[in-house]
Amino acid sequence: MTKEAELDFEGAMDRLEEIVRELEHGDVPLEKAIDLFQQGMKLSQLCGSKLEQVERKIEMITLEDGELRKKPFGARLEGDADDSI
């Protein structure tokens, strides 16, 4: 198992913030900067994946026609404005 796969969301975000601070400092040698960038991309993908998993697990409870109903997170609600042009 890789280091990234062992991290929870908060651990991955903490490490990602450390990498950003290191890269923003500006005195990182090129080879190390490339390695940090690659680590950061993997951590970013890991965080995105974990957020998607959580989003799928979350259900919204909505009131429709006087009844409470469960809907997946992100589903459009009746009466929401249409974003299409």
PDB file of N, CA and C in Angstrom, residues 22-76:
ATOM      1  N   GLU A  22       6.068  24.650   0.848  1.00  0.00           N
ATOM      2  CA  GLU A  22       7.453  24.401   0.432  1.00  0.00           C
ATOM      3  C   GLU A  22       7.704  24.943  -0.965  1.00  0.00           C
ATOM      4  N   LEU A  23       6.757  24.696  -1.881  1.00  0.00           N
ATOM      5  CA  LEU A  23       6.927  25.155  -3.259  1.00  0.00           C
ATOM      6  C   LEU A  23       6.823  26.677  -3.353  1.00  0.00           C
ATOM      7  N   GLU A  24       5.953  27.275  -2.538  1.00  0.00           N
ATOM      8  CA  GLU A  24       5.799  28.729  -2.571  1.00  0.00           C
ATOM      9  C   GLU A  24       7.018  29.445  -1.994  1.00  0.00           C
ATOM     10  N   HIS A  25       7.762  28.763  -1.139  1.00  0.00           N
ATOM     11  CA  HIS A  25       8.942  29.368  -0.533  1.00  0.00           C
ATOM     12  C   HIS A  25       9.957  29.743  -1.604  1.00  0.00           C
ATOM     13  N   GLY A  26      10.013  28.929  -2.677  1.00  0.00           N
ATOM     14  CA  GLY A  26      10.793  29.307  -3.842  1.00  0.00           C
ATOM     15  C   GLY A  26      12.227  28.845  -3.909  1.00  0.00           C
ATOM     16  N   ASP A  27      12.802  28.329  -2.845  1.00  0.00           N
ATOM     17  CA  ASP A  27      14.205  27.926  -2.911  1.00  0.00           C
ATOM     18  C   ASP A  27      14.373  26.410  -2.992  1.00  0.00           C
ATOM     19  N   VAL A  28      13.400  25.734  -3.577  1.00  0.00           N
ATOM     20  CA  VAL A  28      13.445  24.280  -3.720  1.00  0.00           C
ATOM     21  C   VAL A  28      14.152  23.942  -5.038  1.00  0.00           C
ATOM     22  N   PRO A  29      15.146  23.058  -4.986  1.00  0.00           N
ATOM     23  CA  PRO A  29      15.815  22.649  -6.233  1.00  0.00           C
ATOM     24  C   PRO A  29      14.806  22.036  -7.213  1.00  0.00           C
ATOM     25  N   LEU A  30      15.081  22.174  -8.488  1.00  0.00           N
ATOM     26  CA  LEU A  30      14.145  21.757  -9.537  1.00  0.00           C
ATOM     27  C   LEU A  30      13.703  20.308  -9.391  1.00  0.00           C
ATOM     28  N   GLU A  31      14.641  19.395  -9.185  1.00  0.00           N
ATOM     29  CA  GLU A  31      14.283  17.969  -9.075  1.00  0.00           C
ATOM     30  C   GLU A  31      13.339  17.729  -7.903  1.00  0.00           C
ATOM     31  N   LYS A  32      13.619  18.387  -6.783  1.00  0.00           N
ATOM     32  CA  LYS A  32      12.748  18.220  -5.613  1.00  0.00           C
ATOM     33  C   LYS A  32      11.390  18.878  -5.863  1.00  0.00           C
ATOM     34  N   ALA A  33      11.394  20.012  -6.546  1.00  0.00           N
ATOM     35  CA  ALA A  33      10.130  20.692  -6.854  1.00  0.00           C
ATOM     36  C   ALA A  33       9.249  19.806  -7.736  1.00  0.00           C
ATOM     37  N   ILE A  34       9.848  19.142  -8.701  1.00  0.00           N
ATOM     38  CA  ILE A  34       9.081  18.232  -9.574  1.00  0.00           C
ATOM     39  C   ILE A  34       8.514  17.087  -8.759  1.00  0.00           C
ATOM     40  N   ASP A  35       9.329  16.526  -7.867  1.00  0.00           N
ATOM     41  CA  ASP A  35       8.868  15.430  -7.011  1.00  0.00           C
ATOM     42  C   ASP A  35       7.725  15.898  -6.104  1.00  0.00           C
ATOM     43  N   LEU A  36       7.871  17.083  -5.516  1.00  0.00           N
ATOM     44  CA  LEU A  36       6.809  17.621  -4.652  1.00  0.00           C
ATOM     45  C   LEU A  36       5.535  17.876  -5.448  1.00  0.00           C
ATOM     46  N   PHE A  37       5.705  18.402  -6.658  1.00  0.00           N
ATOM     47  CA  PHE A  37       4.541  18.654  -7.508  1.00  0.00           C
ATOM     48  C   PHE A  37       3.798  17.354  -7.794  1.00  0.00           C
ATOM     49  N   GLN A  38       4.540  16.291  -8.123  1.00  0.00           N
ATOM     50  CA  GLN A  38       3.914  14.997  -8.408  1.00  0.00           C
ATOM     51  C   GLN A  38       3.206  14.450  -7.166  1.00  0.00           C
ATOM     52  N   GLN A  39       3.858  14.583  -6.002  1.00  0.00           N
ATOM     53  CA  GLN A  39       3.208  14.152  -4.752  1.00  0.00           C
ATOM     54  C   GLN A  39       1.924  14.946  -4.514  1.00  0.00           C
ATOM     55  N   GLY A  40       2.002  16.257  -4.769  1.00  0.00           N
ATOM     56  CA  GLY A  40       0.842  17.116  -4.582  1.00  0.00           C
ATOM     57  C   GLY A  40      -0.312  16.725  -5.492  1.00  0.00           C
ATOM     58  N   MET A  41      -0.008  16.383  -6.733  1.00  0.00           N
ATOM     59  CA  MET A  41      -1.056  15.968  -7.675  1.00  0.00           C
ATOM     60  C   MET A  41      -1.727  14.678  -7.194  1.00  0.00           C
ATOM     61  N   LYS A  42      -0.924  13.730  -6.706  1.00  0.00           N
ATOM     62  CA  LYS A  42      -1.499  12.478  -6.196  1.00  0.00           C
ATOM     63  C   LYS A  42      -2.382  12.745  -4.982  1.00  0.00           C
ATOM     64  N   LEU A  43      -1.905  13.616  -4.083  1.00  0.00           N
ATOM     65  CA  LEU A  43      -2.692  13.942  -2.893  1.00  0.00           C
ATOM     66  C   LEU A  43      -3.975  14.663  -3.275  1.00  0.00           C
ATOM     67  N   SER A  44      -3.890  15.542  -4.254  1.00  0.00           N
ATOM     68  CA  SER A  44      -5.077  16.258  -4.725  1.00  0.00           C
ATOM     69  C   SER A  44      -6.110  15.271  -5.284  1.00  0.00           C
ATOM     70  N   GLN A  45      -5.651  14.303  -6.067  1.00  0.00           N
ATOM     71  CA  GLN A  45      -6.558  13.282  -6.618  1.00  0.00           C
ATOM     72  C   GLN A  45      -7.162  12.443  -5.498  1.00  0.00           C
ATOM     73  N   LEU A  46      -6.344  12.109  -4.495  1.00  0.00           N
ATOM     74  CA  LEU A  46      -6.828  11.331  -3.361  1.00  0.00           C
ATOM     75  C   LEU A  46      -7.927  12.097  -2.616  1.00  0.00           C
ATOM     76  N   CYS A  47      -7.691  13.385  -2.352  1.00  0.00           N
ATOM     77  CA  CYS A  47      -8.693  14.202  -1.649  1.00  0.00           C
ATOM     78  C   CYS A  47      -9.972  14.301  -2.485  1.00  0.00           C
ATOM     79  N   GLY A  48      -9.828  14.515  -3.786  1.00  0.00           N
ATOM     80  CA  GLY A  48     -10.998  14.597  -4.666  1.00  0.00           C
ATOM     81  C   GLY A  48     -11.792  13.305  -4.654  1.00  0.00           C
ATOM     82  N   SER A  49     -11.086  12.184  -4.682  1.00  0.00           N
ATOM     83  CA  SER A  49     -11.742  10.879  -4.672  1.00  0.00           C
ATOM     84  C   SER A  49     -12.493  10.652  -3.362  1.00  0.00           C
ATOM     85  N   LYS A  50     -11.851  11.017  -2.246  1.00  0.00           N
ATOM     86  CA  LYS A  50     -12.503  10.835  -0.940  1.00  0.00           C
ATOM     87  C   LYS A  50     -13.736  11.734  -0.825  1.00  0.00           C
ATOM     88  N   LEU A  51     -13.661  12.956  -1.344  1.00  0.00           N
ATOM     89  CA  LEU A  51     -14.819  13.847  -1.313  1.00  0.00           C
ATOM     90  C   LEU A  51     -15.968  13.282  -2.156  1.00  0.00           C
ATOM     91  N   GLU A  52     -15.647  12.712  -3.315  1.00  0.00           N
ATOM     92  CA  GLU A  52     -16.681  12.109  -4.160  1.00  0.00           C
ATOM     93  C   GLU A  52     -17.350  10.935  -3.448  1.00  0.00           C
ATOM     94  N   GLN A  53     -16.545  10.122  -2.742  1.00  0.00           N
ATOM     95  CA  GLN A  53     -17.108   8.989  -2.003  1.00  0.00           C
ATOM     96  C   GLN A  53     -18.089   9.471  -0.935  1.00  0.00           C
ATOM     97  N   VAL A  54     -17.689  10.525  -0.216  1.00  0.00           N
ATOM     98  CA  VAL A  54     -18.551  11.058   0.837  1.00  0.00           C
ATOM     99  C   VAL A  54     -19.819  11.652   0.226  1.00  0.00           C
ATOM    100  N   GLU A  55     -19.645  12.364  -0.890  1.00  0.00           N
ATOM    101  CA  GLU A  55     -20.792  12.985  -1.550  1.00  0.00           C
ATOM    102  C   GLU A  55     -21.827  11.937  -1.953  1.00  0.00           C
ATOM    103  N   ARG A  56     -21.365  10.783  -2.426  1.00  0.00           N
ATOM    104  CA  ARG A  56     -22.280   9.709  -2.821  1.00  0.00           C
ATOM    105  C   ARG A  56     -23.022   9.125  -1.611  1.00  0.00           C
ATOM    106  N   LYS A  57     -22.392   9.190  -0.442  1.00  0.00           N
ATOM    107  CA  LYS A  57     -23.008   8.631   0.757  1.00  0.00           C
ATOM    108  C   LYS A  57     -24.039   9.571   1.375  1.00  0.00           C
ATOM    109  N   ILE A  58     -23.909  10.844   1.074  1.00  0.00           N
ATOM    110  CA  ILE A  58     -24.801  11.830   1.684  1.00  0.00           C
ATOM    111  C   ILE A  58     -26.115  11.876   0.918  1.00  0.00           C
ATOM    112  N   GLU A  59     -27.170  11.834   1.637  1.00  0.00           N
ATOM    113  CA  GLU A  59     -28.490  11.984   1.042  1.00  0.00           C
ATOM    114  C   GLU A  59     -29.140  13.207   1.650  1.00  0.00           C
ATOM    115  N   MET A  60     -29.895  13.889   0.832  1.00  0.00           N
ATOM    116  CA  MET A  60     -30.638  15.041   1.319  1.00  0.00           C
ATOM    117  C   MET A  60     -32.059  14.595   1.599  1.00  0.00           C
ATOM    118  N   ILE A  61     -32.610  15.167   2.621  1.00  0.00           N
ATOM    119  CA  ILE A  61     -34.018  14.910   2.902  1.00  0.00           C
ATOM    120  C   ILE A  61     -34.779  16.145   2.428  1.00  0.00           C
ATOM    121  N   THR A  62     -35.695  15.931   1.512  1.00  0.00           N
ATOM    122  CA  THR A  62     -36.437  17.042   0.941  1.00  0.00           C
ATOM    123  C   THR A  62     -37.925  16.858   1.211  1.00  0.00           C
ATOM    124  N   LEU A  63     -38.620  17.945   1.166  1.00  0.00           N
ATOM    125  CA  LEU A  63     -40.063  17.925   1.350  1.00  0.00           C
ATOM    126  C   LEU A  63     -40.713  18.087  -0.020  1.00  0.00           C
ATOM    127  N   GLU A  64     -41.427  17.059  -0.461  1.00  0.00           N
ATOM    128  CA  GLU A  64     -42.113  17.114  -1.750  1.00  0.00           C
ATOM    129  C   GLU A  64     -43.559  16.712  -1.540  1.00  0.00           C
ATOM    130  N   ASP A  65     -44.443  17.534  -2.002  1.00  0.00           N
ATOM    131  CA  ASP A  65     -45.878  17.267  -1.890  1.00  0.00           C
ATOM    132  C   ASP A  65     -46.262  16.885  -0.465  1.00  0.00           C
ATOM    133  N   GLY A  66     -45.673  17.553   0.498  1.00  0.00           N
ATOM    134  CA  GLY A  66     -46.000  17.318   1.887  1.00  0.00           C
ATOM    135  C   GLY A  66     -45.352  16.087   2.499  1.00  0.00           C
ATOM    136  N   GLU A  67     -44.499  15.368   1.732  1.00  0.00           N
ATOM    137  CA  GLU A  67     -43.831  14.171   2.247  1.00  0.00           C
ATOM    138  C   GLU A  67     -42.319  14.379   2.270  1.00  0.00           C
ATOM    139  N   LEU A  68     -41.670  13.812   3.291  1.00  0.00           N
ATOM    140  CA  LEU A  68     -40.211  13.853   3.346  1.00  0.00           C
ATOM    141  C   LEU A  68     -39.656  12.731   2.483  1.00  0.00           C
ATOM    142  N   ARG A  69     -38.700  13.048   1.620  1.00  0.00           N
ATOM    143  CA  ARG A  69     -38.093  12.048   0.736  1.00  0.00           C
ATOM    144  C   ARG A  69     -36.575  12.199   0.747  1.00  0.00           C
ATOM    145  N   LYS A  70     -35.887  11.077   0.517  1.00  0.00           N
ATOM    146  CA  LYS A  70     -34.425  11.087   0.428  1.00  0.00           C
ATOM    147  C   LYS A  70     -34.014  11.252  -1.021  1.00  0.00           C
ATOM    148  N   LYS A  71     -33.006  12.101  -1.246  1.00  0.00           N
ATOM    149  CA  LYS A  71     -32.441  12.281  -2.580  1.00  0.00           C
ATOM    150  C   LYS A  71     -30.929  12.266  -2.454  1.00  0.00           C
ATOM    151  N   PRO A  72     -30.236  11.792  -3.482  1.00  0.00           N
ATOM    152  CA  PRO A  72     -28.768  11.829  -3.426  1.00  0.00           C
ATOM    153  C   PRO A  72     -28.270  13.269  -3.390  1.00  0.00           C
ATOM    154  N   PHE A  73     -27.153  13.483  -2.708  1.00  0.00           N
ATOM    155  CA  PHE A  73     -26.545  14.805  -2.631  1.00  0.00           C
ATOM    156  C   PHE A  73     -26.242  15.313  -4.031  1.00  0.00           C
ATOM    157  N   GLY A  74     -26.552  16.550  -4.294  1.00  0.00           N
ATOM    158  CA  GLY A  74     -26.255  17.129  -5.600  1.00  0.00           C
ATOM    159  C   GLY A  74     -27.385  16.993  -6.590  1.00  0.00           C
ATOM    160  N   ALA A  75     -28.446  16.233  -6.245  1.00  0.00           N
ATOM    161  CA  ALA A  75     -29.579  16.105  -7.156  1.00  0.00           C
ATOM    162  C   ALA A  75     -30.344  17.416  -7.173  1.00  0.00           C
ATOM    163  N   ARG A  76     -30.898  17.732  -8.292  1.00  0.00           N
ATOM    164  CA  ARG A  76     -31.665  18.975  -8.415  1.00  0.00           C
ATOM    165  C   ARG A  76     -32.969  18.847  -7.638  1.00  0.00           C
TER     166      ARG A  76
END
